[in-house]
Amino acid sequence: MRSSTSDNRLLTGFVVFPGFTALDLIGPHEVIVRGNTECVLAAATLDAVLSKDGIRIVPDVTFDACPQLDVLVVPGGPGQEAAQTDSALLSFLTRQSAGARLTASVCTGALLLAGAGLLKGRRATTHWLAMEELARLGAIPCNERLVWDHPFVTAAGVSAGIDMALSLVAVLDGATAAQRIQLAIQYDPHPPFTSGSPDTAPQEVVQQLRSTSRFTKESA
Amino acid sequence: MRSSTSDNRLLTGFVVFPGFTALDLIGPHEVIVRGNTECVLAAATLDAVLSKDGIRIVPDVTFDACPQLDVLVVPGGPGQEAAQTDSALLSFLTRQSAGARLTASVCTGALLLAGAGLLKGRRATTHWLAMEELARLGAIPCNERLVWDHPFVTAAGVSAGIDMALSLVAVLDGATAAQRIQLAIQYDPHPPFTSGSPDTAPQEVVQQLRSTSRFTKESA
């Protein structure tokens, strides 16, 4: 196992770009940072980055200055569309992923990986509204909460990043470490509704989201 | 229903203090910001605030300049211990909660509310390791994922803030709004382990956390 930090721990980097979804980033960060790894946020500059909903987060390192990561985590969000044409960001993903032990995405972060050519012919998942776009970009979309196609692991929409990160920590540090983290963050979810999947949500709610999605606007 | 924003939406404020737990804040923010409310982060100053695990978040408004909120949300984290003696923060909580329609906490954020005298004789919950401390501060601890004692709603540890926020949006905007948000963030949790509660986690994992907790150090 390679290691990039002075105290023999792994180095995990989270990509941050304007218009990211905050929970795509913080969900997995909250889990992974409690494992045996140092965590940094990498962005184009060191200026605060604005999430899609007004959260301003200060990055730790620029894409250019970021050392080789052991684990790369890519969140999604509506900013993914602009990021898709950002050559500095895409080349950061390509370069880091080539040297990383694991590469992970949450939600439409998978589209960034696919857009960089990294998921060609690989099984992957993304937000339920973006599955066709994922296929168009060359991945094999799988309707699952998280998909391992080693060394890649992709998570479904937003909150799925928490489940993915627990699975990732189990791979890196073992099941007991992941179980300890799950208990520390008391991740014993009890959603008050059963509306978390298009298969179980009321159909009018599914239609409402489908009709306003940036991925299905034309077909709606 | 009172309303503090120009476009007739509610105003929700999230308290930020050094050493907060990032997911305590971002979990409910991701849900609530998608409802019919404007969201702001309030802190002692406008400088970036460092979470317990190195996330730096830039607040939107100071405690002094913050207008009356409709909804107040208080995250927890190890910084709660120092915040407990911060008279500016506690008086902000007291003042805002008195005028707010709803007051919510996540994890050890409940200890801040209780420390400000706001949960005296009220049913409440917090992180499973902090339940005795919650009782010591005058609340009636309930071993539940989230506890409504109107106009207060308290959530258990860290990730429980997501469940709490969906319940809060349902109260404010109705069940359909909450279901739409749940589907948008694809909150159909499938934790890879059943270790999210001390009742279901392996007992050695429970003991490990209990023995290193700041709330049980003396008894461990």
Short mmCIF file of N, CA, C and O in Angstrom, two decimals, chain A residues 6-126:
data_model
loop_
_atom_site.label_atom_id
_atom_site.label_comp_id
_atom_site.label_asym_id
_atom_site.label_seq_id
_atom_site.Cartn_x
_atom_site.Cartn_y
_atom_site.Cartn_z
N SER A 6 3.24 11.89 6.02
CA SER A 6 4.46 11.64 6.79
C SER A 6 4.24 10.57 7.86
O SER A 6 5.16 9.84 8.21
N ASP A 7 3.02 10.46 8.36
CA ASP A 7 2.78 9.52 9.46
C ASP A 7 2.21 8.20 8.95
O ASP A 7 1.51 7.50 9.67
N ASN A 8 2.50 7.91 7.69
CA ASN A 8 2.15 6.60 7.15
C ASN A 8 0.66 6.40 6.91
O ASN A 8 0.20 5.28 6.71
N ARG A 9 -0.12 7.48 6.98
CA ARG A 9 -1.53 7.35 6.66
C ARG A 9 -1.73 7.65 5.18
O ARG A 9 -0.89 8.24 4.52
N LEU A 10 -2.87 7.21 4.66
CA LEU A 10 -3.20 7.52 3.28
C LEU A 10 -3.56 8.99 3.13
O LEU A 10 -3.83 9.68 4.11
N LEU A 11 -3.59 9.44 1.89
CA LEU A 11 -4.03 10.81 1.59
C LEU A 11 -5.25 10.73 0.67
O LEU A 11 -5.18 10.15 -0.42
N THR A 12 -6.35 11.28 1.14
CA THR A 12 -7.58 11.30 0.35
C THR A 12 -7.89 12.73 -0.07
O THR A 12 -7.87 13.63 0.76
N GLY A 13 -8.17 12.91 -1.34
CA GLY A 13 -8.50 14.24 -1.85
C GLY A 13 -9.92 14.31 -2.38
O GLY A 13 -10.35 13.41 -3.11
N PHE A 14 -10.62 15.36 -2.01
CA PHE A 14 -11.98 15.61 -2.48
C PHE A 14 -11.93 16.79 -3.44
O PHE A 14 -11.42 17.85 -3.10
N VAL A 15 -12.47 16.60 -4.63
CA VAL A 15 -12.49 17.67 -5.63
C VAL A 15 -13.64 18.63 -5.32
O VAL A 15 -14.75 18.19 -5.02
N VAL A 16 -13.35 19.93 -5.38
CA VAL A 16 -14.40 20.91 -5.16
C VAL A 16 -14.46 21.85 -6.37
O VAL A 16 -13.41 22.30 -6.85
N PHE A 17 -15.66 22.11 -6.86
CA PHE A 17 -15.85 23.00 -8.01
C PHE A 17 -17.13 23.80 -7.80
O PHE A 17 -18.02 23.37 -7.05
N PRO A 18 -17.24 24.97 -8.42
CA PRO A 18 -18.43 25.80 -8.22
C PRO A 18 -19.71 25.03 -8.59
O PRO A 18 -19.75 24.34 -9.62
N GLY A 19 -20.72 25.14 -7.74
CA GLY A 19 -21.98 24.45 -8.02
C GLY A 19 -22.00 23.00 -7.60
O GLY A 19 -22.87 22.24 -8.03
N PHE A 20 -21.03 22.59 -6.76
CA PHE A 20 -21.08 21.22 -6.23
C PHE A 20 -22.23 21.12 -5.23
O PHE A 20 -22.70 22.12 -4.68
N THR A 21 -22.68 19.89 -4.99
CA THR A 21 -23.71 19.66 -3.97
C THR A 21 -23.01 19.35 -2.66
O THR A 21 -22.21 18.41 -2.57
N ALA A 22 -23.34 20.15 -1.63
CA ALA A 22 -22.56 20.09 -0.39
C ALA A 22 -22.59 18.71 0.26
O ALA A 22 -21.56 18.22 0.75
N LEU A 23 -23.74 18.04 0.27
CA LEU A 23 -23.82 16.73 0.92
C LEU A 23 -23.05 15.65 0.15
O LEU A 23 -22.58 14.69 0.74
N ASP A 24 -22.91 15.83 -1.18
CA ASP A 24 -22.08 14.90 -1.96
C ASP A 24 -20.65 14.90 -1.44
O ASP A 24 -19.94 13.88 -1.52
N LEU A 25 -20.21 16.05 -0.97
CA LEU A 25 -18.85 16.20 -0.46
C LEU A 25 -18.76 15.81 1.01
O LEU A 25 -17.91 15.01 1.41
N ILE A 26 -19.64 16.38 1.83
CA ILE A 26 -19.51 16.24 3.28
C ILE A 26 -19.94 14.86 3.78
O ILE A 26 -19.39 14.37 4.77
N GLY A 27 -20.90 14.23 3.10
CA GLY A 27 -21.30 12.87 3.51
C GLY A 27 -20.10 11.94 3.54
O GLY A 27 -19.74 11.41 4.60
N PRO A 28 -19.44 11.71 2.40
CA PRO A 28 -18.27 10.83 2.42
C PRO A 28 -17.10 11.38 3.24
O PRO A 28 -16.38 10.61 3.86
N HIS A 29 -16.93 12.71 3.25
CA HIS A 29 -15.83 13.27 4.04
C HIS A 29 -15.98 12.91 5.51
O HIS A 29 -15.01 12.52 6.17
N GLU A 30 -17.21 13.04 6.02
CA GLU A 30 -17.46 12.77 7.45
C GLU A 30 -17.08 11.33 7.81
O GLU A 30 -16.62 11.06 8.92
N VAL A 31 -17.27 10.42 6.85
CA VAL A 31 -16.95 9.01 7.09
C VAL A 31 -15.44 8.76 6.90
O VAL A 31 -14.77 8.22 7.78
N ILE A 32 -14.92 9.20 5.77
CA ILE A 32 -13.54 8.84 5.39
C ILE A 32 -12.53 9.49 6.32
O ILE A 32 -11.51 8.90 6.67
N VAL A 33 -12.81 10.73 6.76
CA VAL A 33 -11.85 11.45 7.62
C VAL A 33 -11.69 10.75 8.97
O VAL A 33 -10.70 10.97 9.67
N ARG A 34 -12.68 9.93 9.34
CA ARG A 34 -12.58 9.18 10.60
C ARG A 34 -11.82 7.87 10.44
O ARG A 34 -11.63 7.13 11.41
N GLY A 35 -11.40 7.56 9.20
CA GLY A 35 -10.59 6.38 8.96
C GLY A 35 -9.11 6.72 9.05
O GLY A 35 -8.73 7.79 9.54
N ASN A 36 -8.29 5.83 8.53
CA ASN A 36 -6.84 6.00 8.64
C ASN A 36 -6.29 6.79 7.46
O ASN A 36 -5.46 6.29 6.69
N THR A 37 -6.77 8.01 7.27
CA THR A 37 -6.36 8.80 6.13
C THR A 37 -6.43 10.29 6.44
O THR A 37 -7.30 10.73 7.19
N GLU A 38 -5.48 11.02 5.89
CA GLU A 38 -5.58 12.47 5.93
C GLU A 38 -6.47 12.89 4.77
O GLU A 38 -6.46 12.26 3.72
N CYS A 39 -7.24 13.97 4.96
CA CYS A 39 -8.15 14.42 3.91
C CYS A 39 -7.85 15.86 3.52
O CYS A 39 -7.61 16.70 4.39
N VAL A 40 -7.86 16.12 2.21
CA VAL A 40 -7.71 17.49 1.72
C VAL A 40 -8.80 17.77 0.68
O VAL A 40 -9.29 16.86 0.02
N LEU A 41 -9.15 19.05 0.59
CA LEU A 41 -10.06 19.49 -0.47
C LEU A 41 -9.23 20.18 -1.55
O LEU A 41 -8.48 21.12 -1.26
N ALA A 42 -9.37 19.74 -2.78
CA ALA A 42 -8.58 20.28 -3.89
C ALA A 42 -9.49 21.05 -4.85
O ALA A 42 -10.58 20.58 -5.19
N ALA A 43 -9.04 22.22 -5.27
CA ALA A 43 -9.83 23.04 -6.19
C ALA A 43 -8.90 23.81 -7.12
O ALA A 43 -7.68 23.76 -6.97
N ALA A 44 -9.49 24.52 -8.07
CA ALA A 44 -8.69 25.25 -9.06
C ALA A 44 -7.82 26.31 -8.39
O ALA A 44 -6.66 26.49 -8.74
N THR A 45 -8.39 27.02 -7.41
CA THR A 45 -7.64 28.03 -6.65
C THR A 45 -7.94 27.82 -5.17
O THR A 45 -8.75 26.96 -4.81
N LEU A 46 -7.32 28.63 -4.32
CA LEU A 46 -7.56 28.51 -2.88
C LEU A 46 -8.72 29.39 -2.40
O LEU A 46 -9.00 29.45 -1.20
N ASP A 47 -9.39 30.06 -3.34
CA ASP A 47 -10.56 30.85 -2.96
C ASP A 47 -11.71 29.94 -2.52
O ASP A 47 -11.83 28.81 -3.00
N ALA A 48 -12.57 30.47 -1.64
CA ALA A 48 -13.75 29.72 -1.23
C ALA A 48 -14.58 29.34 -2.46
O ALA A 48 -14.70 30.13 -3.40
N VAL A 49 -15.12 28.14 -2.45
CA VAL A 49 -15.91 27.63 -3.57
C VAL A 49 -17.38 27.58 -3.14
O VAL A 49 -17.71 27.09 -2.06
N LEU A 50 -18.25 28.11 -3.99
CA LEU A 50 -19.67 28.21 -3.67
C LEU A 50 -20.41 26.97 -4.14
O LEU A 50 -20.39 26.62 -5.32
N SER A 51 -21.09 26.31 -3.21
CA SER A 51 -21.91 25.16 -3.58
C SER A 51 -23.16 25.63 -4.31
O SER A 51 -23.47 26.81 -4.35
N LYS A 52 -23.90 24.70 -4.86
CA LYS A 52 -25.11 25.06 -5.59
C LYS A 52 -26.13 25.78 -4.70
O LYS A 52 -26.98 26.51 -5.17
N ASP A 53 -26.04 25.55 -3.37
CA ASP A 53 -27.03 26.15 -2.47
C ASP A 53 -26.42 27.11 -1.47
O ASP A 53 -26.93 27.27 -0.36
N GLY A 54 -25.30 27.74 -1.86
CA GLY A 54 -24.82 28.86 -1.07
C GLY A 54 -23.85 28.54 0.05
O GLY A 54 -23.49 29.43 0.81
N ILE A 55 -23.42 27.28 0.17
CA ILE A 55 -22.38 26.95 1.15
C ILE A 55 -21.02 27.30 0.55
O ILE A 55 -20.71 26.90 -0.57
N ARG A 56 -20.23 28.08 1.30
CA ARG A 56 -18.89 28.44 0.83
C ARG A 56 -17.85 27.66 1.60
O ARG A 56 -17.73 27.80 2.81
N ILE A 57 -17.08 26.85 0.87
CA ILE A 57 -16.06 25.99 1.50
C ILE A 57 -14.69 26.39 0.99
O ILE A 57 -14.49 26.64 -0.20
N VAL A 58 -13.72 26.45 1.91
CA VAL A 58 -12.37 26.88 1.56
C VAL A 58 -11.52 25.64 1.26
O VAL A 58 -11.37 24.77 2.12
N PRO A 59 -10.96 25.56 0.04
CA PRO A 59 -10.12 24.41 -0.30
C PRO A 59 -8.78 24.45 0.44
O PRO A 59 -8.37 25.50 0.92
N ASP A 60 -8.10 23.31 0.47
CA ASP A 60 -6.81 23.21 1.16
C ASP A 60 -5.64 23.29 0.20
O ASP A 60 -4.54 23.65 0.59
N VAL A 61 -5.87 22.92 -1.06
CA VAL A 61 -4.76 22.79 -2.01
C VAL A 61 -5.29 23.00 -3.43
O VAL A 61 -6.46 22.69 -3.70
N THR A 62 -4.45 23.55 -4.29
CA THR A 62 -4.89 23.70 -5.68
C THR A 62 -4.65 22.40 -6.45
O THR A 62 -3.86 21.55 -6.05
N PHE A 63 -5.33 22.27 -7.59
CA PHE A 63 -5.11 21.11 -8.45
C PHE A 63 -3.62 20.98 -8.79
O PHE A 63 -3.06 19.89 -8.78
N ASP A 64 -2.99 22.13 -9.09
CA ASP A 64 -1.59 22.10 -9.50
C ASP A 64 -0.66 21.64 -8.38
O ASP A 64 0.33 20.95 -8.63
N ALA A 65 -0.95 22.06 -7.15
CA ALA A 65 -0.03 21.78 -6.04
C ALA A 65 -0.37 20.49 -5.29
O ALA A 65 0.37 20.08 -4.40
N CYS A 66 -1.45 19.86 -5.66
CA CYS A 66 -1.90 18.67 -4.91
C CYS A 66 -0.95 17.50 -5.13
O CYS A 66 -0.68 17.11 -6.27
N PRO A 67 -0.44 16.91 -4.06
CA PRO A 67 0.41 15.72 -4.23
C PRO A 67 -0.42 14.54 -4.73
O PRO A 67 -1.66 14.60 -4.74
N GLN A 68 0.26 13.49 -5.15
CA GLN A 68 -0.48 12.30 -5.58
C GLN A 68 -1.34 11.78 -4.44
O GLN A 68 -0.88 11.57 -3.32
N LEU A 69 -2.61 11.56 -4.75
CA LEU A 69 -3.57 11.08 -3.76
C LEU A 69 -3.61 9.55 -3.77
O LEU A 69 -3.39 8.92 -4.81
N ASP A 70 -3.94 8.99 -2.62
CA ASP A 70 -4.21 7.55 -2.56
C ASP A 70 -5.67 7.27 -2.90
O ASP A 70 -5.99 6.25 -3.50
N VAL A 71 -6.53 8.18 -2.48
CA VAL A 71 -7.96 8.05 -2.77
C VAL A 71 -8.46 9.38 -3.31
O VAL A 71 -8.20 10.44 -2.74
N LEU A 72 -9.18 9.32 -4.42
CA LEU A 72 -9.75 10.50 -5.05
C LEU A 72 -11.28 10.40 -4.96
O LEU A 72 -11.84 9.37 -5.32
N VAL A 73 -11.92 11.46 -4.46
CA VAL A 73 -13.38 11.45 -4.33
C VAL A 73 -13.95 12.64 -5.10
O VAL A 73 -13.53 13.78 -4.89
N VAL A 74 -14.91 12.36 -5.97
CA VAL A 74 -15.47 13.38 -6.85
C VAL A 74 -16.97 13.54 -6.57
O VAL A 74 -17.76 12.65 -6.88
N PRO A 75 -17.35 14.67 -5.97
CA PRO A 75 -18.78 14.92 -5.75
C PRO A 75 -19.46 15.37 -7.05
O PRO A 75 -18.79 15.67 -8.04
N GLY A 76 -20.79 15.45 -7.01
CA GLY A 76 -21.54 15.96 -8.15
C GLY A 76 -22.24 17.25 -7.80
O GLY A 76 -21.85 17.94 -6.85
N GLY A 77 -23.28 17.54 -8.57
CA GLY A 77 -24.01 18.79 -8.40
C GLY A 77 -24.20 19.45 -9.74
O GLY A 77 -23.54 19.08 -10.72
N PRO A 78 -25.10 20.42 -9.82
CA PRO A 78 -25.37 21.08 -11.11
C PRO A 78 -24.13 21.70 -11.72
O PRO A 78 -24.06 21.86 -12.94
N GLY A 79 -23.13 22.04 -10.89
CA GLY A 79 -21.88 22.59 -11.42
C GLY A 79 -21.10 21.59 -12.26
O GLY A 79 -20.16 21.97 -12.97
N GLN A 80 -21.51 20.33 -12.19
CA GLN A 80 -20.84 19.30 -13.00
C GLN A 80 -20.90 19.64 -14.48
O GLN A 80 -19.97 19.34 -15.23
N GLU A 81 -21.98 20.28 -14.91
CA GLU A 81 -22.15 20.57 -16.34
C GLU A 81 -21.04 21.51 -16.83
O GLU A 81 -20.43 21.26 -17.87
N ALA A 82 -20.77 22.57 -16.06
CA ALA A 82 -19.68 23.48 -16.45
C ALA A 82 -18.32 22.81 -16.23
O ALA A 82 -17.40 22.96 -17.05
N ALA A 83 -18.21 22.03 -15.15
CA ALA A 83 -16.93 21.37 -14.85
C ALA A 83 -16.55 20.40 -15.97
O ALA A 83 -15.38 20.15 -16.23
N GLN A 84 -17.59 19.86 -16.64
CA GLN A 84 -17.38 18.89 -17.72
C GLN A 84 -16.52 19.47 -18.86
O GLN A 84 -15.91 18.71 -19.60
N THR A 85 -16.50 20.79 -18.97
CA THR A 85 -15.71 21.42 -20.03
C THR A 85 -14.48 22.13 -19.46
O THR A 85 -13.84 22.91 -20.16
N ASP A 86 -14.14 21.85 -18.20
CA ASP A 86 -13.00 22.50 -17.54
C ASP A 86 -11.79 21.58 -17.69
O ASP A 86 -11.65 20.58 -16.97
N SER A 87 -10.92 21.91 -18.63
CA SER A 87 -9.83 20.98 -18.94
C SER A 87 -8.86 20.81 -17.77
O SER A 87 -8.29 19.73 -17.59
N ALA A 88 -8.69 21.85 -16.95
CA ALA A 88 -7.79 21.73 -15.79
C ALA A 88 -8.35 20.71 -14.80
O ALA A 88 -7.61 19.86 -14.27
N LEU A 89 -9.66 20.77 -14.58
CA LEU A 89 -10.29 19.82 -13.65
C LEU A 89 -10.24 18.40 -14.22
O LEU A 89 -9.86 17.45 -13.53
N LEU A 90 -10.59 18.25 -15.50
CA LEU A 90 -10.60 16.90 -16.08
C LEU A 90 -9.20 16.30 -16.11
O LEU A 90 -9.03 15.10 -15.86
N SER A 91 -8.19 17.12 -16.38
CA SER A 91 -6.84 16.55 -16.41
C SER A 91 -6.36 16.23 -15.00
O SER A 91 -5.61 15.28 -14.80
N PHE A 92 -6.84 16.99 -14.01
CA PHE A 92 -6.55 16.64 -12.61
C PHE A 92 -7.13 15.26 -12.28
O PHE A 92 -6.46 14.40 -11.69
N LEU A 93 -8.38 15.04 -12.69
CA LEU A 93 -9.01 13.74 -12.43
C LEU A 93 -8.23 12.61 -13.10
O LEU A 93 -7.96 11.56 -12.50
N THR A 94 -7.86 12.81 -14.35
CA THR A 94 -7.16 11.76 -15.11
C THR A 94 -5.81 11.45 -14.48
O THR A 94 -5.45 10.28 -14.26
N ARG A 95 -5.08 12.52 -14.17
CA ARG A 95 -3.73 12.37 -13.61
C ARG A 95 -3.78 11.70 -12.23
O ARG A 95 -3.07 10.73 -11.97
N GLN A 96 -4.67 12.20 -11.36
CA GLN A 96 -4.74 11.66 -10.00
C GLN A 96 -5.28 10.23 -10.00
O GLN A 96 -4.79 9.37 -9.26
N SER A 97 -6.30 9.99 -10.80
CA SER A 97 -6.89 8.66 -10.80
C SER A 97 -5.89 7.60 -11.26
O SER A 97 -5.89 6.47 -10.75
N ALA A 98 -5.02 7.98 -12.19
CA ALA A 98 -4.02 7.03 -12.70
C ALA A 98 -3.09 6.55 -11.59
O ALA A 98 -2.63 5.40 -11.59
N GLY A 99 -2.80 7.43 -10.63
CA GLY A 99 -1.87 7.06 -9.56
C GLY A 99 -2.53 6.67 -8.26
O GLY A 99 -1.86 6.20 -7.34
N ALA A 100 -3.84 6.86 -8.18
CA ALA A 100 -4.54 6.60 -6.92
C ALA A 100 -4.84 5.12 -6.76
O ALA A 100 -4.95 4.37 -7.73
N ARG A 101 -5.00 4.74 -5.53
CA ARG A 101 -5.37 3.35 -5.25
C ARG A 101 -6.87 3.14 -5.52
O ARG A 101 -7.27 2.10 -6.04
N LEU A 102 -7.68 4.13 -5.14
CA LEU A 102 -9.13 4.05 -5.37
C LEU A 102 -9.63 5.40 -5.87
O LEU A 102 -9.15 6.45 -5.43
N THR A 103 -10.61 5.36 -6.76
CA THR A 103 -11.28 6.58 -7.22
C THR A 103 -12.78 6.42 -7.00
O THR A 103 -13.36 5.41 -7.40
N ALA A 104 -13.37 7.41 -6.34
CA ALA A 104 -14.78 7.33 -5.97
C ALA A 104 -15.54 8.53 -6.50
O ALA A 104 -14.99 9.62 -6.65
N SER A 105 -16.83 8.32 -6.78
CA SER A 105 -17.68 9.47 -7.13
C SER A 105 -19.00 9.36 -6.40
O SER A 105 -19.41 8.29 -5.94
N VAL A 106 -19.65 10.51 -6.26
CA VAL A 106 -20.98 10.59 -5.67
C VAL A 106 -21.87 11.30 -6.69
O VAL A 106 -21.47 12.30 -7.29
N CYS A 107 -23.07 10.78 -6.89
CA CYS A 107 -24.08 11.46 -7.71
C CYS A 107 -23.51 11.74 -9.11
O CYS A 107 -22.89 10.87 -9.72
N THR A 108 -23.68 12.95 -9.62
CA THR A 108 -23.21 13.26 -10.97
C THR A 108 -21.70 13.47 -11.05
O THR A 108 -21.19 13.77 -12.12
N GLY A 109 -20.99 13.26 -9.94
CA GLY A 109 -19.53 13.17 -10.02
C GLY A 109 -19.10 12.06 -10.97
O GLY A 109 -18.05 12.14 -11.61
N ALA A 110 -19.94 11.02 -11.09
CA ALA A 110 -19.64 9.93 -12.04
C ALA A 110 -19.58 10.44 -13.47
O ALA A 110 -18.82 9.92 -14.30
N LEU A 111 -20.38 11.46 -13.79
CA LEU A 111 -20.35 12.01 -15.15
C LEU A 111 -19.02 12.69 -15.42
O LEU A 111 -18.52 12.68 -16.56
N LEU A 112 -18.43 13.30 -14.38
CA LEU A 112 -17.11 13.91 -14.55
C LEU A 112 -16.05 12.83 -14.82
O LEU A 112 -15.22 12.98 -15.72
N LEU A 113 -16.11 11.75 -14.05
CA LEU A 113 -15.17 10.65 -14.30
C LEU A 113 -15.39 10.08 -15.70
O LEU A 113 -14.42 9.84 -16.45
N ALA A 114 -16.64 9.88 -16.07
CA ALA A 114 -16.94 9.33 -17.40
C ALA A 114 -16.52 10.30 -18.49
O ALA A 114 -15.96 9.90 -19.51
N GLY A 115 -16.77 11.59 -18.26
CA GLY A 115 -16.39 12.60 -19.25
C GLY A 115 -14.88 12.67 -19.46
O GLY A 115 -14.41 13.03 -20.54
N ALA A 116 -14.14 12.31 -18.41
CA ALA A 116 -12.68 12.26 -18.52
C ALA A 116 -12.22 10.95 -19.14
O ALA A 116 -11.01 10.70 -19.26
N GLY A 117 -13.18 10.11 -19.52
CA GLY A 117 -12.83 8.84 -20.18
C GLY A 117 -12.46 7.72 -19.23
O GLY A 117 -11.97 6.66 -19.65
N LEU A 118 -12.71 7.92 -17.94
CA LEU A 118 -12.21 6.96 -16.94
C LEU A 118 -13.16 5.80 -16.68
O LEU A 118 -12.78 4.82 -16.05
N LEU A 119 -14.41 5.91 -17.14
CA LEU A 119 -15.37 4.84 -16.85
C LEU A 119 -15.79 4.07 -18.10
O LEU A 119 -16.79 3.35 -18.11
N LYS A 120 -15.03 4.22 -19.16
CA LYS A 120 -15.37 3.55 -20.42
C LYS A 120 -15.45 2.04 -20.22
O LYS A 120 -14.49 1.40 -19.78
N GLY A 121 -16.63 1.47 -20.49
CA GLY A 121 -16.81 0.02 -20.36
C GLY A 121 -16.87 -0.47 -18.93
O GLY A 121 -16.91 -1.68 -18.68
N ARG A 122 -16.91 0.47 -17.97
CA ARG A 122 -16.98 0.06 -16.56
C ARG A 122 -18.42 0.18 -16.04
O ARG A 122 -19.16 1.07 -16.44
N ARG A 123 -18.76 -0.71 -15.13
CA ARG A 123 -20.04 -0.63 -14.43
C ARG A 123 -20.00 0.56 -13.48
O ARG A 123 -19.02 0.76 -12.76
N ALA A 124 -21.06 1.35 -13.45
CA ALA A 124 -21.08 2.54 -12.60
C ALA A 124 -22.51 2.96 -12.31
O ALA A 124 -23.46 2.52 -12.97
N THR A 125 -22.66 3.83 -11.31
CA THR A 125 -23.98 4.40 -11.02
C THR A 125 -23.85 5.90 -10.82
O THR A 125 -22.73 6.45 -10.74
N THR A 126 -24.99 6.57 -10.75
CA THR A 126 -25.06 8.03 -10.59
C THR A 126 -26.46 8.36 -10.08
O THR A 126 -27.23 7.46 -9.74
#
